[in-house]
Amino acid sequence: MRRPLALLAAALLVGALTAPAASAADGGGDGNDSFTIEDPRITESSGLAASRLHPGVYWTHNDSDDGPYLYAVDGATGETVARLTLTGVGTPRDVEAVAVGPGNRIFVGDIGDNLGGTWPYVWIYELPEPKELKDRTVRATQYVVKYSDGARDAESLLVHPKTGRVYIIDKKEEGGHLYEGPAELSASGGNVFRPVAPVELWATDAAFSPDGERLAVRGYFGGIHYAWNGGKPRREGRLSVPLQGQGESVSYSADGSRLMYGSEGEQSPVESREAPGGGGGDGASSGGGAQDGEGAAGDGSGVGDGVGTGALVAVAAVCAVLFGLGRLRRRG
């Protein structure tokens, strides 16, 4: 996916100031720990989804130019335990997201748009999650997706764990919208997605909690969590998103207690944070600091984890200058 120059420069600075936040307190090898993706073939991990069928395993994939592949990664070791090759689909263009729906069905979102939101349609692929983890070829169903209000770029695909309904969040710097798909996707015609709720974030990924009651949305530098509220999302607070070189993905752990945040790059880290409502203090902003909407960053960024005050000031200053220059350049 093409990245703005200012964002790339800021991400490089962030990457230089941070390190993976793995901790012995994160869990006990049950898929809830931080880990590093070890497979040298995975250099642009852009989506992440916890397997329901294989505890402790996470599905991921590369960005646009890898091919029709899904990787099953063991969260205990970071090693790939299976690579699936998808058939029955065309050549992927810009694969940005993966989600697991009811009945252990995997959904892959080929929904990015390297042309800045000009492709007239994008694709979603659906396949059964294999009962046995080994390298294999799996036939997928391909769905054509259009938006009711015109083409757009997106990196966030969600499947409700109870209803199976598919949702997309578009990626816009000023904030986007949650788009709802039809009750059932059709492989024989177009599937029109319609905006149903605003999302106040430059979203790079999102995920439903396993019970379908919560929605987590992340961006490059922050995140927001919502109550699903019967399909009418209600904002509840900011997520404490770790600073990563290029934060691309988020998934709830299979038990819903943790949020797992992924990033692109070779040997990219997947960092574990307690999910809101998990009983700890690192899942969302609370107590002592700025409350949601009061002296807080409008993008919901929880940038206080594991970085000193001086480093945060440097990051903020550089980001402000770079984004300011970018706006001036656009106006000129």
XYZ file of C-alpha atoms in Angstrom:
332
model
C 0.000 0.000 0.000
C 1.381 3.417 -0.915
C 2.240 5.550 2.143
C 2.477 9.360 2.339
C 6.057 10.623 2.682
C 5.330 12.342 5.996
C 3.864 9.164 7.441
C 6.830 7.064 6.359
C 9.300 9.493 7.899
C 7.327 9.603 11.146
C 7.078 5.811 11.179
C 10.833 5.487 10.784
C 11.326 7.790 13.758
C 8.833 5.820 15.807
C 10.507 2.551 14.856
C 13.883 3.897 15.947
C 12.513 4.878 19.359
C 10.592 1.728 20.204
C 11.139 -1.996 20.674
C 8.802 -4.992 20.900
C 6.965 -4.943 24.222
C 7.114 -8.664 24.975
C 6.678 -9.405 28.663
C 6.598 -12.511 30.833
C 3.417 -11.103 32.335
C 1.645 -11.206 28.970
C 0.460 -14.792 29.303
C 1.533 -18.418 29.262
C 1.984 -19.547 25.664
C -1.755 -19.746 24.968
C -1.758 -17.311 22.058
C -2.018 -14.282 24.320
C 1.696 -13.400 24.413
C 3.639 -10.949 22.307
C 5.699 -12.693 19.633
C 7.809 -12.045 16.538
C 6.893 -13.372 13.081
C 9.972 -15.398 12.113
C 9.119 -16.502 8.551
C 11.406 -14.629 6.083
C 8.633 -14.864 3.476
C 6.406 -12.618 5.594
C 7.788 -9.125 5.112
C 4.569 -7.090 4.849
C 2.180 -8.573 7.392
C -0.926 -6.451 6.803
C -3.675 -8.423 8.523
C -4.032 -10.598 11.610
C -6.774 -12.931 12.856
C -6.821 -15.414 15.722
C -7.792 -18.944 14.749
C -10.808 -20.352 16.591
C -10.053 -23.890 15.432
C -6.369 -23.954 16.390
C -5.707 -22.241 19.751
C -2.664 -20.000 19.786
C -2.431 -19.726 15.988
C -2.801 -16.474 14.048
C -3.538 -16.065 10.341
C -1.667 -13.386 8.442
C -0.681 -12.461 4.880
C 1.569 -10.131 2.968
C 0.517 -6.940 1.241
C -0.077 -6.567 -2.488
C 2.637 -8.486 -4.339
C 3.042 -11.847 -2.553
C 0.340 -13.903 -4.265
C -2.756 -15.806 -3.043
C -1.218 -17.009 0.215
C -2.268 -17.187 3.863
C 0.154 -18.045 6.642
C -0.715 -19.769 9.932
C 1.739 -18.537 12.581
C 2.208 -20.172 15.979
C 1.865 -17.424 18.598
C 4.145 -19.341 20.987
C 7.148 -19.535 18.656
C 6.436 -17.060 15.839
C 7.073 -19.863 13.337
C 4.834 -20.578 10.349
C 3.044 -23.904 10.749
C 1.147 -23.835 7.435
C 0.890 -21.850 4.222
C -2.376 -21.966 2.296
C -2.467 -21.308 -1.437
C -5.859 -19.984 -2.539
C -7.377 -21.141 -5.812
C -10.647 -20.094 -7.451
C -9.693 -16.406 -7.253
C -7.997 -13.979 -9.603
C -4.619 -12.343 -9.068
C -4.735 -10.430 -5.757
C -4.181 -6.666 -6.079
C -3.825 -5.238 -2.578
C -4.637 -7.686 0.224
C -4.999 -5.735 3.460
C -7.048 -7.705 5.994
C -8.114 -11.116 7.255
C -10.901 -12.128 9.646
C -12.434 -15.338 10.966
C -16.213 -15.651 10.924
C -18.768 -18.157 12.222
C -18.232 -21.798 11.350
C -14.452 -21.307 11.157
C -14.694 -19.502 7.834
C -11.755 -17.260 6.891
C -12.398 -14.008 5.025
C -9.578 -12.225 3.193
C -9.957 -8.573 2.209
C -8.370 -7.635 -1.122
C -9.722 -4.165 -0.421
C -6.757 -1.797 -0.624
C -6.524 0.653 -3.495
C -3.036 1.746 -4.528
C -4.623 4.182 -6.969
C -6.067 6.264 -4.161
C -9.648 5.016 -4.284
C -10.338 4.723 -8.006
C -10.872 1.010 -8.635
C -14.575 0.460 -9.406
C -14.641 -2.712 -7.311
C -12.547 -4.739 -4.856
C -12.685 -8.358 -3.720
C -13.301 -10.497 -0.655
C -12.244 -14.157 -0.578
C -13.881 -16.752 1.688
C -12.502 -20.198 2.518
C -12.901 -22.875 5.182
C -10.248 -22.965 7.874
C -8.438 -26.316 7.492
C -8.834 -28.784 10.348
C -5.222 -29.857 9.901
C -2.442 -27.298 9.689
C -0.069 -28.113 6.845
C 0.902 -26.543 3.518
C -1.990 -27.111 1.150
C -4.137 -25.645 -1.616
C -7.631 -24.479 -0.648
C -10.399 -23.398 -2.980
C -11.913 -20.026 -2.055
C -15.045 -18.164 -3.080
C -14.480 -14.705 -4.567
C -16.961 -11.865 -3.988
C -17.035 -8.611 -5.928
C -17.497 -5.598 -3.632
C -18.647 -2.084 -4.493
C -19.484 0.911 -2.299
C -22.772 2.758 -2.513
C -20.990 6.126 -2.505
C -18.109 5.425 -4.866
C -14.666 3.826 -4.880
C -12.405 4.160 -1.866
C -9.310 2.793 -0.199
C -9.697 0.476 2.814
C -7.559 -1.749 5.030
C -10.066 -2.952 7.659
C -12.293 -6.007 7.170
C -14.533 -7.371 9.939
C -16.872 -10.339 10.161
C -19.364 -10.394 13.018
C -18.769 -13.631 14.966
C -22.492 -14.233 15.579
C -24.288 -13.024 12.444
C -21.524 -13.582 9.892
C -22.193 -10.173 8.367
C -19.169 -8.557 6.746
C -18.090 -4.949 7.341
C -15.358 -2.698 5.941
C -13.912 0.547 7.313
C -12.477 2.889 4.707
C -9.120 4.561 5.259
C -9.240 8.358 5.292
C -6.864 10.685 7.103
C -9.728 12.795 8.440
C -11.693 9.719 9.557
C -13.877 7.312 7.629
C -16.983 5.179 7.946
C -18.029 1.679 8.848
C -19.587 0.084 5.762
C -22.090 -2.758 6.096
C -22.322 -5.509 3.518
C -25.470 -7.410 2.555
C -26.832 -10.032 4.950
C -25.263 -12.695 2.733
C -22.528 -12.171 0.177
C -23.261 -13.284 -3.372
C -20.642 -14.907 -5.594
C -22.727 -14.352 -8.731
C -23.191 -10.571 -8.580
C -21.952 -7.366 -7.012
C -22.144 -6.837 -3.265
C -22.894 -3.233 -2.321
C -21.524 -1.971 1.001
C -23.229 1.049 2.568
C -21.983 3.486 5.254
C -23.713 2.983 8.605
C -21.546 4.817 11.178
C -18.625 7.265 11.295
C -15.215 6.121 12.560
C -13.034 8.921 13.922
C -9.716 7.413 12.879
C -7.336 6.934 9.967
C -8.000 3.210 10.221
C -5.490 0.535 9.232
C -7.369 -2.438 10.742
C -10.238 -3.388 13.030
C -11.604 -6.449 14.823
C -14.680 -7.722 16.631
C -14.353 -9.295 20.066
C -15.189 -13.033 20.023
C -18.572 -12.374 21.637
C -19.411 -9.708 19.048
C -20.081 -7.067 21.694
C -17.019 -4.868 21.122
C -15.196 -3.324 18.186
C -11.531 -2.280 18.194
C -10.178 0.026 15.484
C -6.506 0.896 15.149
C -4.495 3.408 13.144
C -0.786 4.073 12.785
C -0.496 5.956 16.066
C -3.635 5.174 18.060
C -6.934 3.396 18.324
C -10.541 3.587 19.508
C -12.799 0.969 21.048
C -16.557 0.896 20.612
C -19.497 -0.975 22.079
C -21.150 -2.737 19.143
C -24.553 -1.715 20.505
C -26.606 -3.885 18.173
C -24.955 -2.530 15.044
C -24.952 1.117 16.135
C -21.370 1.518 17.414
C -20.956 3.673 20.511
C -17.509 5.092 21.170
C -16.208 4.124 24.608
C -12.591 5.249 24.729
C -9.061 5.205 23.409
C -6.954 2.105 22.939
C -3.412 1.960 24.251
C -1.832 1.074 20.906
C 1.915 0.336 20.988
C 4.146 2.502 18.845
C 5.272 0.403 15.883
C 7.296 1.105 12.767
C 4.213 0.698 10.566
C 1.210 -0.425 12.591
C -1.011 -2.382 10.220
C -3.125 -4.955 12.026
C -5.139 -5.822 15.116
C -6.897 -8.949 16.338
C -8.527 -10.040 19.550
C -6.984 -13.167 21.025
C -9.232 -16.213 20.759
C -10.437 -15.801 24.347
C -11.060 -12.059 23.924
C -8.785 -11.037 26.792
C -6.028 -9.461 24.695
C -5.634 -7.243 21.671
C -2.774 -8.280 19.392
C -1.161 -5.486 17.337
C 0.916 -6.289 14.249
C 3.304 -4.339 12.068
C 4.946 -4.697 8.659
C 8.616 -5.510 8.091
C 10.969 -8.460 8.366
C 10.657 -10.268 11.713
C 7.818 -7.934 12.595
C 6.559 -7.881 16.189
C 3.021 -8.746 17.260
C 2.471 -6.996 20.562
C -0.086 -8.002 23.175
C -2.144 -5.554 25.218
C -5.041 -6.222 27.561
C -8.370 -5.686 25.845
C -10.764 -3.098 27.317
C -12.730 -4.736 30.103
C -10.001 -7.316 30.653
C -9.378 -6.167 34.207
C -5.931 -4.600 33.765
C -4.660 -1.119 33.143
C -2.918 -1.304 29.759
C -5.803 -1.950 27.370
C -7.321 1.526 27.207
C -6.668 4.975 28.611
C -8.031 5.352 32.128
C -7.386 7.191 35.351
C -4.918 9.984 35.936
C -4.583 11.042 32.302
C -6.675 12.953 29.813
C -10.144 11.487 29.466
C -11.572 10.608 26.083
C -12.181 13.856 24.253
C -10.578 16.023 26.955
C -7.084 17.139 26.065
C -6.602 13.926 24.095
C -5.450 13.435 20.524
C -8.404 13.402 18.178
C -7.233 10.187 16.530
C -7.534 8.293 19.769
C -3.802 7.694 19.900
C -2.565 5.946 23.003
C 1.116 6.719 22.521
C 2.309 6.534 26.097
C 3.413 2.902 26.276
C 7.079 2.163 26.823
C 8.470 5.468 25.544
C 10.006 8.270 27.572
C 8.550 11.751 27.676
C 11.428 13.227 25.698
C 10.994 10.670 22.941
C 7.271 11.346 22.783
C 7.892 15.074 22.477
C 10.342 14.435 19.643
C 7.874 12.188 17.849
C 5.063 14.710 18.248
C 7.223 17.589 17.012
C 8.510 15.742 13.963
C 5.054 14.452 13.072
C 3.549 17.922 13.397
C 6.195 19.475 11.156
C 5.986 16.730 8.544
C 2.213 16.709 8.370
C 2.187 20.509 8.309
C 4.554 20.555 5.374
C 2.426 17.986 3.634
C -0.676 20.149 4.010
C 1.132 23.231 2.770
C 2.373 21.299 -0.218
C -1.166 20.176 -1.035
C -2.437 23.735 -0.784
C 0.336 25.163 -2.918
